[in-house]
Amino acid sequence: MKRLGDSLFFVIFQLYKFFMEEIRNYFEKSVVMSDRDWERFSSKLEQQKFSKKQYLINTGQKENYLSFIEKGSVRFYIPGEEDFTFSFSFAGEFVSAYDSFLTRNPCNYQIQALEDTVLWRISHQDLNIIYDETEIGDRIGRLASEKLYLSNFRRELSLLTQTAEERYLALFSEQPDLLKNIPLKYIASYIGITPQALSRIRRRIS
């Protein structure tokens, strides 16, 4: 029994090391960090799992985390009689109600897991500690801020310059497999058309 427990611990430890390296590799595409800074930063990361349809944050709550998606996908939406989906985040991307994270004001939208999702998260408090104690902290925060900003900017630009079909094809080309898990009504809302219009587009290009 002890040997089985040791083997299980070894497997879990190896998986942890693997995912930590994956996250580090992602950051180092934009920011080179010392082993010391990485060890300090990674020691503050916590893994959290969300089941399909579970909420990462609800309206009225304050965002306390900057998260990196290891596995899964989420949608950002404003609840109402007809929910308005305005963004998605997928594996290998940051996710946060970042305006709330920065301002410490309550969030006016919701973030929901579209499938079973695994996050690595750092709290607002711990991120500020990283800012103070490492050379890399401010650059990590800036990287996350830039990625989240650019994602929103690209969507706003696409609404102004692309047709609905072009917006759908762009989203599909970025995440073809993952889109299979997203209900059409969420995709339609995201690209600014009705589900019926999206169905016509899908039939036309299939």
JSON list of C-alpha atoms in Angstrom, two decimals:
[
{"chain": "A", "resi": 1, "resn": "MET", "atom": "CA", "xyz": [0.00, 0.00, 0.00]},
{"chain": "A", "resi": 2, "resn": "LYS", "atom": "CA", "xyz": [2.86, 2.37, 0.84]},
{"chain": "A", "resi": 3, "resn": "ARG", "atom": "CA", "xyz": [4.50, 1.64, -2.52]},
{"chain": "A", "resi": 4, "resn": "LEU", "atom": "CA", "xyz": [1.23, 2.44, -4.31]},
{"chain": "A", "resi": 5, "resn": "GLY", "atom": "CA", "xyz": [0.94, 5.69, -2.40]},
{"chain": "A", "resi": 6, "resn": "ASP", "atom": "CA", "xyz": [4.52, 6.62, -3.25]},
{"chain": "A", "resi": 7, "resn": "SER", "atom": "CA", "xyz": [3.91, 5.85, -6.93]},
{"chain": "A", "resi": 8, "resn": "LEU", "atom": "CA", "xyz": [0.77, 8.00, -6.97]},
{"chain": "A", "resi": 9, "resn": "PHE", "atom": "CA", "xyz": [2.63, 10.87, -5.32]},
{"chain": "A", "resi": 10, "resn": "PHE", "atom": "CA", "xyz": [5.42, 10.55, -7.89]},
{"chain": "A", "resi": 11, "resn": "VAL", "atom": "CA", "xyz": [2.93, 10.70, -10.80]},
{"chain": "A", "resi": 12, "resn": "ILE", "atom": "CA", "xyz": [1.17, 13.75, -9.33]},
{"chain": "A", "resi": 13, "resn": "PHE", "atom": "CA", "xyz": [4.51, 15.46, -8.73]},
{"chain": "A", "resi": 14, "resn": "GLN", "atom": "CA", "xyz": [5.64, 14.81, -12.30]},
{"chain": "A", "resi": 15, "resn": "LEU", "atom": "CA", "xyz": [2.36, 16.16, -13.69]},
{"chain": "A", "resi": 16, "resn": "TYR", "atom": "CA", "xyz": [2.75, 19.26, -11.52]},
{"chain": "A", "resi": 17, "resn": "LYS", "atom": "CA", "xyz": [6.28, 19.80, -12.85]},
{"chain": "A", "resi": 18, "resn": "PHE", "atom": "CA", "xyz": [5.06, 19.32, -16.41]},
{"chain": "A", "resi": 19, "resn": "PHE", "atom": "CA", "xyz": [2.28, 21.89, -16.13]},
{"chain": "A", "resi": 20, "resn": "MET", "atom": "CA", "xyz": [4.57, 24.36, -14.35]},
{"chain": "A", "resi": 21, "resn": "GLU", "atom": "CA", "xyz": [7.03, 24.06, -17.22]},
{"chain": "A", "resi": 22, "resn": "GLU", "atom": "CA", "xyz": [4.21, 24.55, -19.74]},
{"chain": "A", "resi": 23, "resn": "ILE", "atom": "CA", "xyz": [3.17, 27.76, -17.99]},
{"chain": "A", "resi": 24, "resn": "ARG", "atom": "CA", "xyz": [6.77, 28.96, -17.76]},
{"chain": "A", "resi": 25, "resn": "ASN", "atom": "CA", "xyz": [7.31, 28.24, -21.46]},
{"chain": "A", "resi": 26, "resn": "TYR", "atom": "CA", "xyz": [4.22, 30.30, -22.27]},
{"chain": "A", "resi": 27, "resn": "PHE", "atom": "CA", "xyz": [5.48, 33.27, -20.27]},
{"chain": "A", "resi": 28, "resn": "GLU", "atom": "CA", "xyz": [8.98, 33.01, -21.70]},
{"chain": "A", "resi": 29, "resn": "LYS", "atom": "CA", "xyz": [7.68, 33.47, -25.22]},
{"chain": "A", "resi": 30, "resn": "SER", "atom": "CA", "xyz": [7.42, 37.11, -24.17]},
{"chain": "A", "resi": 31, "resn": "VAL", "atom": "CA", "xyz": [9.40, 37.47, -20.94]},
{"chain": "A", "resi": 32, "resn": "VAL", "atom": "CA", "xyz": [12.67, 35.80, -19.92]},
{"chain": "A", "resi": 33, "resn": "MET", "atom": "CA", "xyz": [12.81, 35.11, -16.19]},
{"chain": "A", "resi": 34, "resn": "SER", "atom": "CA", "xyz": [15.46, 33.84, -13.79]},
{"chain": "A", "resi": 35, "resn": "ASP", "atom": "CA", "xyz": [14.97, 30.56, -11.95]},
{"chain": "A", "resi": 36, "resn": "ARG", "atom": "CA", "xyz": [14.71, 32.51, -8.71]},
{"chain": "A", "resi": 37, "resn": "ASP", "atom": "CA", "xyz": [11.93, 34.75, -10.01]},
{"chain": "A", "resi": 38, "resn": "TRP", "atom": "CA", "xyz": [10.09, 31.81, -11.56]},
{"chain": "A", "resi": 39, "resn": "GLU", "atom": "CA", "xyz": [10.27, 29.79, -8.32]},
{"chain": "A", "resi": 40, "resn": "ARG", "atom": "CA", "xyz": [8.92, 32.76, -6.37]},
{"chain": "A", "resi": 41, "resn": "PHE", "atom": "CA", "xyz": [6.10, 33.35, -8.86]},
{"chain": "A", "resi": 42, "resn": "SER", "atom": "CA", "xyz": [5.14, 29.69, -9.30]},
{"chain": "A", "resi": 43, "resn": "SER", "atom": "CA", "xyz": [5.04, 29.17, -5.52]},
{"chain": "A", "resi": 44, "resn": "LYS", "atom": "CA", "xyz": [2.07, 31.56, -5.46]},
{"chain": "A", "resi": 45, "resn": "LEU", "atom": "CA", "xyz": [0.09, 29.71, -8.14]},
{"chain": "A", "resi": 46, "resn": "GLU", "atom": "CA", "xyz": [-2.84, 27.58, -7.02]},
{"chain": "A", "resi": 47, "resn": "GLN", "atom": "CA", "xyz": [-4.66, 25.04, -9.16]},
{"chain": "A", "resi": 48, "resn": "GLN", "atom": "CA", "xyz": [-8.45, 25.21, -9.18]},
{"chain": "A", "resi": 49, "resn": "LYS", "atom": "CA", "xyz": [-10.89, 23.05, -11.12]},
{"chain": "A", "resi": 50, "resn": "PHE", "atom": "CA", "xyz": [-14.32, 24.09, -12.38]},
{"chain": "A", "resi": 51, "resn": "SER", "atom": "CA", "xyz": [-16.97, 21.76, -13.70]},
{"chain": "A", "resi": 52, "resn": "LYS", "atom": "CA", "xyz": [-18.95, 22.50, -16.85]},
{"chain": "A", "resi": 53, "resn": "LYS", "atom": "CA", "xyz": [-21.36, 25.45, -16.36]},
{"chain": "A", "resi": 54, "resn": "GLN", "atom": "CA", "xyz": [-19.77, 26.39, -13.03]},
{"chain": "A", "resi": 55, "resn": "TYR", "atom": "CA", "xyz": [-19.10, 30.11, -12.52]},
{"chain": "A", "resi": 56, "resn": "LEU", "atom": "CA", "xyz": [-15.63, 31.52, -12.06]},
{"chain": "A", "resi": 57, "resn": "ILE", "atom": "CA", "xyz": [-17.21, 34.82, -11.03]},
{"chain": "A", "resi": 58, "resn": "ASN", "atom": "CA", "xyz": [-20.75, 36.19, -10.75]},
{"chain": "A", "resi": 59, "resn": "THR", "atom": "CA", "xyz": [-22.08, 39.72, -11.13]},
{"chain": "A", "resi": 60, "resn": "GLY", "atom": "CA", "xyz": [-21.60, 41.72, -7.96]},
{"chain": "A", "resi": 61, "resn": "GLN", "atom": "CA", "xyz": [-18.48, 39.81, -6.94]},
{"chain": "A", "resi": 62, "resn": "LYS", "atom": "CA", "xyz": [-14.99, 41.27, -6.84]},
{"chain": "A", "resi": 63, "resn": "GLU", "atom": "CA", "xyz": [-12.35, 39.55, -8.99]},
{"chain": "A", "resi": 64, "resn": "ASN", "atom": "CA", "xyz": [-9.49, 38.37, -6.80]},
{"chain": "A", "resi": 65, "resn": "TYR", "atom": "CA", "xyz": [-7.56, 36.25, -9.30]},
{"chain": "A", "resi": 66, "resn": "LEU", "atom": "CA", "xyz": [-5.53, 36.41, -12.44]},
{"chain": "A", "resi": 67, "resn": "SER", "atom": "CA", "xyz": [-5.74, 32.92, -13.96]},
{"chain": "A", "resi": 68, "resn": "PHE", "atom": "CA", "xyz": [-4.08, 30.87, -16.67]},
{"chain": "A", "resi": 69, "resn": "ILE", "atom": "CA", "xyz": [-6.15, 28.15, -18.35]},
{"chain": "A", "resi": 70, "resn": "GLU", "atom": "CA", "xyz": [-4.40, 24.77, -18.34]},
{"chain": "A", "resi": 71, "resn": "LYS", "atom": "CA", "xyz": [-7.39, 22.94, -19.79]},
{"chain": "A", "resi": 72, "resn": "GLY", "atom": "CA", "xyz": [-10.90, 23.87, -20.88]},
{"chain": "A", "resi": 73, "resn": "SER", "atom": "CA", "xyz": [-12.68, 27.05, -22.00]},
{"chain": "A", "resi": 74, "resn": "VAL", "atom": "CA", "xyz": [-14.84, 29.80, -20.54]},
{"chain": "A", "resi": 75, "resn": "ARG", "atom": "CA", "xyz": [-17.23, 32.47, -21.75]},
{"chain": "A", "resi": 76, "resn": "PHE", "atom": "CA", "xyz": [-17.76, 36.04, -20.55]},
{"chain": "A", "resi": 77, "resn": "TYR", "atom": "CA", "xyz": [-21.35, 37.24, -20.66]},
{"chain": "A", "resi": 78, "resn": "ILE", "atom": "CA", "xyz": [-23.81, 39.81, -19.41]},
{"chain": "A", "resi": 79, "resn": "PRO", "atom": "CA", "xyz": [-26.89, 38.01, -18.03]},
{"chain": "A", "resi": 80, "resn": "GLY", "atom": "CA", "xyz": [-30.36, 39.06, -19.11]},
{"chain": "A", "resi": 81, "resn": "GLU", "atom": "CA", "xyz": [-33.46, 37.86, -20.90]},
{"chain": "A", "resi": 82, "resn": "GLU", "atom": "CA", "xyz": [-31.10, 37.19, -23.79]},
{"chain": "A", "resi": 83, "resn": "ASP", "atom": "CA", "xyz": [-27.59, 36.63, -22.42]},
{"chain": "A", "resi": 84, "resn": "PHE", "atom": "CA", "xyz": [-24.93, 38.62, -24.26]},
{"chain": "A", "resi": 85, "resn": "THR", "atom": "CA", "xyz": [-21.73, 36.62, -24.72]},
{"chain": "A", "resi": 86, "resn": "PHE", "atom": "CA", "xyz": [-18.88, 39.02, -25.45]},
{"chain": "A", "resi": 87, "resn": "SER", "atom": "CA", "xyz": [-15.71, 36.97, -25.06]},
{"chain": "A", "resi": 88, "resn": "PHE", "atom": "CA", "xyz": [-14.20, 33.48, -24.79]},
{"chain": "A", "resi": 89, "resn": "SER", "atom": "CA", "xyz": [-10.93, 32.25, -23.32]},
{"chain": "A", "resi": 90, "resn": "PHE", "atom": "CA", "xyz": [-9.31, 28.90, -24.11]},
{"chain": "A", "resi": 91, "resn": "ALA", "atom": "CA", "xyz": [-6.48, 26.68, -22.89]},
{"chain": "A", "resi": 92, "resn": "GLY", "atom": "CA", "xyz": [-3.15, 28.48, -22.98]},
{"chain": "A", "resi": 93, "resn": "GLU", "atom": "CA", "xyz": [-4.74, 31.89, -22.36]},
{"chain": "A", "resi": 94, "resn": "PHE", "atom": "CA", "xyz": [-5.28, 34.20, -19.40]},
{"chain": "A", "resi": 95, "resn": "VAL", "atom": "CA", "xyz": [-8.72, 34.66, -17.90]},
{"chain": "A", "resi": 96, "resn": "SER", "atom": "CA", "xyz": [-9.88, 37.28, -15.42]},
{"chain": "A", "resi": 97, "resn": "ALA", "atom": "CA", "xyz": [-12.56, 39.89, -14.88]},
{"chain": "A", "resi": 98, "resn": "TYR", "atom": "CA", "xyz": [-9.59, 42.16, -15.26]},
{"chain": "A", "resi": 99, "resn": "ASP", "atom": "CA", "xyz": [-11.33, 45.50, -14.85]},
{"chain": "A", "resi": 100, "resn": "SER", "atom": "CA", "xyz": [-12.62, 44.33, -11.46]},
{"chain": "A", "resi": 101, "resn": "PHE", "atom": "CA", "xyz": [-9.20, 42.83, -10.63]},
{"chain": "A", "resi": 102, "resn": "LEU", "atom": "CA", "xyz": [-7.52, 46.20, -11.24]},
{"chain": "A", "resi": 103, "resn": "THR", "atom": "CA", "xyz": [-10.11, 48.58, -9.76]},
{"chain": "A", "resi": 104, "resn": "ARG", "atom": "CA", "xyz": [-11.29, 46.31, -6.90]},
{"chain": "A", "resi": 105, "resn": "ASN", "atom": "CA", "xyz": [-14.87, 47.15, -7.88]},
{"chain": "A", "resi": 106, "resn": "PRO", "atom": "CA", "xyz": [-17.63, 44.51, -8.23]},
{"chain": "A", "resi": 107, "resn": "CYS", "atom": "CA", "xyz": [-17.94, 42.80, -11.60]},
{"chain": "A", "resi": 108, "resn": "ASN", "atom": "CA", "xyz": [-20.96, 43.56, -13.81]},
{"chain": "A", "resi": 109, "resn": "TYR", "atom": "CA", "xyz": [-20.72, 40.38, -15.89]},
{"chain": "A", "resi": 110, "resn": "GLN", "atom": "CA", "xyz": [-20.18, 36.68, -15.36]},
{"chain": "A", "resi": 111, "resn": "ILE", "atom": "CA", "xyz": [-17.53, 34.16, -16.38]},
{"chain": "A", "resi": 112, "resn": "GLN", "atom": "CA", "xyz": [-18.69, 30.56, -16.83]},
{"chain": "A", "resi": 113, "resn": "ALA", "atom": "CA", "xyz": [-16.86, 27.33, -17.65]},
{"chain": "A", "resi": 114, "resn": "LEU", "atom": "CA", "xyz": [-18.03, 25.90, -20.98]},
{"chain": "A", "resi": 115, "resn": "GLU", "atom": "CA", "xyz": [-16.53, 22.51, -20.13]},
{"chain": "A", "resi": 116, "resn": "ASP", "atom": "CA", "xyz": [-14.54, 21.00, -17.28]},
{"chain": "A", "resi": 117, "resn": "THR", "atom": "CA", "xyz": [-11.79, 23.56, -16.82]},
{"chain": "A", "resi": 118, "resn": "VAL", "atom": "CA", "xyz": [-8.51, 23.66, -14.90]},
{"chain": "A", "resi": 119, "resn": "LEU", "atom": "CA", "xyz": [-6.93, 26.98, -13.90]},
{"chain": "A", "resi": 120, "resn": "TRP", "atom": "CA", "xyz": [-3.69, 28.06, -12.31]},
{"chain": "A", "resi": 121, "resn": "ARG", "atom": "CA", "xyz": [-4.44, 31.21, -10.34]},
{"chain": "A", "resi": 122, "resn": "ILE", "atom": "CA", "xyz": [-2.59, 33.93, -8.47]},
{"chain": "A", "resi": 123, "resn": "SER", "atom": "CA", "xyz": [-4.46, 36.19, -6.08]},
{"chain": "A", "resi": 124, "resn": "HIS", "atom": "CA", "xyz": [-4.44, 39.97, -6.24]},
{"chain": "A", "resi": 125, "resn": "GLN", "atom": "CA", "xyz": [-2.59, 40.08, -2.92]},
{"chain": "A", "resi": 126, "resn": "ASP", "atom": "CA", "xyz": [0.05, 37.57, -3.99]},
{"chain": "A", "resi": 127, "resn": "LEU", "atom": "CA", "xyz": [0.58, 39.26, -7.35]},
{"chain": "A", "resi": 128, "resn": "ASN", "atom": "CA", "xyz": [1.37, 42.51, -5.56]},
{"chain": "A", "resi": 129, "resn": "ILE", "atom": "CA", "xyz": [3.89, 40.62, -3.42]},
{"chain": "A", "resi": 130, "resn": "ILE", "atom": "CA", "xyz": [5.49, 39.32, -6.63]},
{"chain": "A", "resi": 131, "resn": "TYR", "atom": "CA", "xyz": [5.60, 42.89, -7.96]},
{"chain": "A", "resi": 132, "resn": "ASP", "atom": "CA", "xyz": [7.54, 43.98, -4.87]},
{"chain": "A", "resi": 133, "resn": "GLU", "atom": "CA", "xyz": [9.87, 40.99, -4.49]},
{"chain": "A", "resi": 134, "resn": "THR", "atom": "CA", "xyz": [10.93, 40.08, -8.04]},
{"chain": "A", "resi": 135, "resn": "GLU", "atom": "CA", "xyz": [12.26, 41.82, -11.12]},
{"chain": "A", "resi": 136, "resn": "ILE", "atom": "CA", "xyz": [9.81, 39.96, -13.31]},
{"chain": "A", "resi": 137, "resn": "GLY", "atom": "CA", "xyz": [6.56, 40.70, -11.47]},
{"chain": "A", "resi": 138, "resn": "ASP", "atom": "CA", "xyz": [5.60, 43.91, -13.22]},
{"chain": "A", "resi": 139, "resn": "ARG", "atom": "CA", "xyz": [6.36, 42.39, -16.62]},
{"chain": "A", "resi": 140, "resn": "ILE", "atom": "CA", "xyz": [4.14, 39.37, -15.92]},
{"chain": "A", "resi": 141, "resn": "GLY", "atom": "CA", "xyz": [1.31, 41.70, -14.92]},
{"chain": "A", "resi": 142, "resn": "ARG", "atom": "CA", "xyz": [1.85, 43.80, -18.02]},
{"chain": "A", "resi": 143, "resn": "LEU", "atom": "CA", "xyz": [1.91, 40.70, -20.24]},
{"chain": "A", "resi": 144, "resn": "ALA", "atom": "CA", "xyz": [-1.42, 39.51, -18.84]},
{"chain": "A", "resi": 145, "resn": "SER", "atom": "CA", "xyz": [-2.90, 42.98, -19.20]},
{"chain": "A", "resi": 146, "resn": "GLU", "atom": "CA", "xyz": [-1.76, 43.24, -22.82]},
{"chain": "A", "resi": 147, "resn": "LYS", "atom": "CA", "xyz": [-3.10, 39.80, -23.75]},
{"chain": "A", "resi": 148, "resn": "LEU", "atom": "CA", "xyz": [-6.52, 40.50, -22.22]},
{"chain": "A", "resi": 149, "resn": "TYR", "atom": "CA", "xyz": [-6.69, 43.95, -23.80]},
{"chain": "A", "resi": 150, "resn": "LEU", "atom": "CA", "xyz": [-5.73, 42.72, -27.26]},
{"chain": "A", "resi": 151, "resn": "SER", "atom": "CA", "xyz": [-8.34, 39.97, -27.12]},
{"chain": "A", "resi": 152, "resn": "ASN", "atom": "CA", "xyz": [-11.08, 42.53, -26.47]},
{"chain": "A", "resi": 153, "resn": "PHE", "atom": "CA", "xyz": [-9.67, 44.96, -29.03]},
{"chain": "A", "resi": 154, "resn": "ARG", "atom": "CA", "xyz": [-9.63, 42.32, -31.78]},
{"chain": "A", "resi": 155, "resn": "ARG", "atom": "CA", "xyz": [-13.27, 41.51, -31.18]},
{"chain": "A", "resi": 156, "resn": "GLU", "atom": "CA", "xyz": [-14.32, 45.17, -31.22]},
{"chain": "A", "resi": 157, "resn": "LEU", "atom": "CA", "xyz": [-12.37, 45.72, -34.42]},
{"chain": "A", "resi": 158, "resn": "SER", "atom": "CA", "xyz": [-13.90, 42.66, -36.06]},
{"chain": "A", "resi": 159, "resn": "LEU", "atom": "CA", "xyz": [-17.41, 43.94, -35.29]},
{"chain": "A", "resi": 160, "resn": "LEU", "atom": "CA", "xyz": [-16.56, 47.15, -37.14]},
{"chain": "A", "resi": 161, "resn": "THR", "atom": "CA", "xyz": [-14.67, 45.73, -40.11]},
{"chain": "A", "resi": 162, "resn": "GLN", "atom": "CA", "xyz": [-15.81, 42.15, -40.77]},
{"chain": "A", "resi": 163, "resn": "THR", "atom": "CA", "xyz": [-19.02, 40.48, -41.83]},
{"chain": "A", "resi": 164, "resn": "ALA", "atom": "CA", "xyz": [-20.66, 37.97, -39.49]},
{"chain": "A", "resi": 165, "resn": "GLU", "atom": "CA", "xyz": [-19.39, 35.15, -41.71]},
{"chain": "A", "resi": 166, "resn": "GLU", "atom": "CA", "xyz": [-15.82, 36.49, -41.53]},
{"chain": "A", "resi": 167, "resn": "ARG", "atom": "CA", "xyz": [-16.04, 36.78, -37.74]},
{"chain": "A", "resi": 168, "resn": "TYR", "atom": "CA", "xyz": [-17.26, 33.20, -37.49]},
{"chain": "A", "resi": 169, "resn": "LEU", "atom": "CA", "xyz": [-14.54, 31.87, -39.80]},
{"chain": "A", "resi": 170, "resn": "ALA", "atom": "CA", "xyz": [-11.86, 33.76, -37.85]},
{"chain": "A", "resi": 171, "resn": "LEU", "atom": "CA", "xyz": [-13.06, 32.28, -34.56]},
{"chain": "A", "resi": 172, "resn": "PHE", "atom": "CA", "xyz": [-13.33, 28.84, -36.10]},
{"chain": "A", "resi": 173, "resn": "SER", "atom": "CA", "xyz": [-9.82, 28.99, -37.54]},
{"chain": "A", "resi": 174, "resn": "GLU", "atom": "CA", "xyz": [-8.39, 29.90, -34.12]},
{"chain": "A", "resi": 175, "resn": "GLN", "atom": "CA", "xyz": [-10.14, 27.19, -32.10]},
{"chain": "A", "resi": 176, "resn": "PRO", "atom": "CA", "xyz": [-11.73, 24.61, -34.48]},
{"chain": "A", "resi": 177, "resn": "ASP", "atom": "CA", "xyz": [-11.85, 21.69, -32.02]},
{"chain": "A", "resi": 178, "resn": "LEU", "atom": "CA", "xyz": [-12.87, 23.68, -28.99]},
{"chain": "A", "resi": 179, "resn": "LEU", "atom": "CA", "xyz": [-15.75, 25.37, -30.80]},
{"chain": "A", "resi": 180, "resn": "LYS", "atom": "CA", "xyz": [-17.42, 21.98, -31.05]},
{"chain": "A", "resi": 181, "resn": "ASN", "atom": "CA", "xyz": [-18.11, 22.27, -27.30]},
{"chain": "A", "resi": 182, "resn": "ILE", "atom": "CA", "xyz": [-19.67, 25.74, -27.46]},
{"chain": "A", "resi": 183, "resn": "PRO", "atom": "CA", "xyz": [-23.44, 26.03, -28.01]},
{"chain": "A", "resi": 184, "resn": "LEU", "atom": "CA", "xyz": [-24.34, 27.88, -31.20]},
{"chain": "A", "resi": 185, "resn": "LYS", "atom": "CA", "xyz": [-26.34, 30.49, -29.30]},
{"chain": "A", "resi": 186, "resn": "TYR", "atom": "CA", "xyz": [-23.18, 31.61, -27.47]},
{"chain": "A", "resi": 187, "resn": "ILE", "atom": "CA", "xyz": [-21.19, 31.85, -30.70]},
{"chain": "A", "resi": 188, "resn": "ALA", "atom": "CA", "xyz": [-24.02, 33.74, -32.41]},
{"chain": "A", "resi": 189, "resn": "SER", "atom": "CA", "xyz": [-24.20, 36.23, -29.55]},
{"chain": "A", "resi": 190, "resn": "TYR", "atom": "CA", "xyz": [-20.43, 36.69, -29.65]},
{"chain": "A", "resi": 191, "resn": "ILE", "atom": "CA", "xyz": [-20.33, 37.54, -33.36]},
{"chain": "A", "resi": 192, "resn": "GLY", "atom": "CA", "xyz": [-23.44, 39.70, -33.13]},
{"chain": "A", "resi": 193, "resn": "ILE", "atom": "CA", "xyz": [-26.11, 37.70, -34.99]},
{"chain": "A", "resi": 194, "resn": "THR", "atom": "CA", "xyz": [-29.04, 35.41, -34.21]},
{"chain": "A", "resi": 195, "resn": "PRO", "atom": "CA", "xyz": [-28.61, 31.63, -33.87]},
{"chain": "A", "resi": 196, "resn": "GLN", "atom": "CA", "xyz": [-30.77, 31.24, -37.00]},
{"chain": "A", "resi": 197, "resn": "ALA", "atom": "CA", "xyz": [-28.44, 33.48, -39.03]},
{"chain": "A", "resi": 198, "resn": "LEU", "atom": "CA", "xyz": [-25.44, 31.52, -37.75]},
{"chain": "A", "resi": 199, "resn": "SER", "atom": "CA", "xyz": [-27.07, 28.26, -38.81]},
{"chain": "A", "resi": 200, "resn": "ARG", "atom": "CA", "xyz": [-27.48, 29.65, -42.32]},
{"chain": "A", "resi": 201, "resn": "ILE", "atom": "CA", "xyz": [-23.81, 30.65, -42.41]},
{"chain": "A", "resi": 202, "resn": "ARG", "atom": "CA", "xyz": [-22.75, 27.18, -41.24]},
{"chain": "A", "resi": 203, "resn": "ARG", "atom": "CA", "xyz": [-24.89, 25.51, -43.92]},
{"chain": "A", "resi": 204, "resn": "ARG", "atom": "CA", "xyz": [-23.49, 27.79, -46.60]},
{"chain": "A", "resi": 205, "resn": "ILE", "atom": "CA", "xyz": [-19.82, 27.11, -45.79]},
{"chain": "A", "resi": 206, "resn": "SER", "atom": "CA", "xyz": [-20.14, 23.42, -44.91]}
]
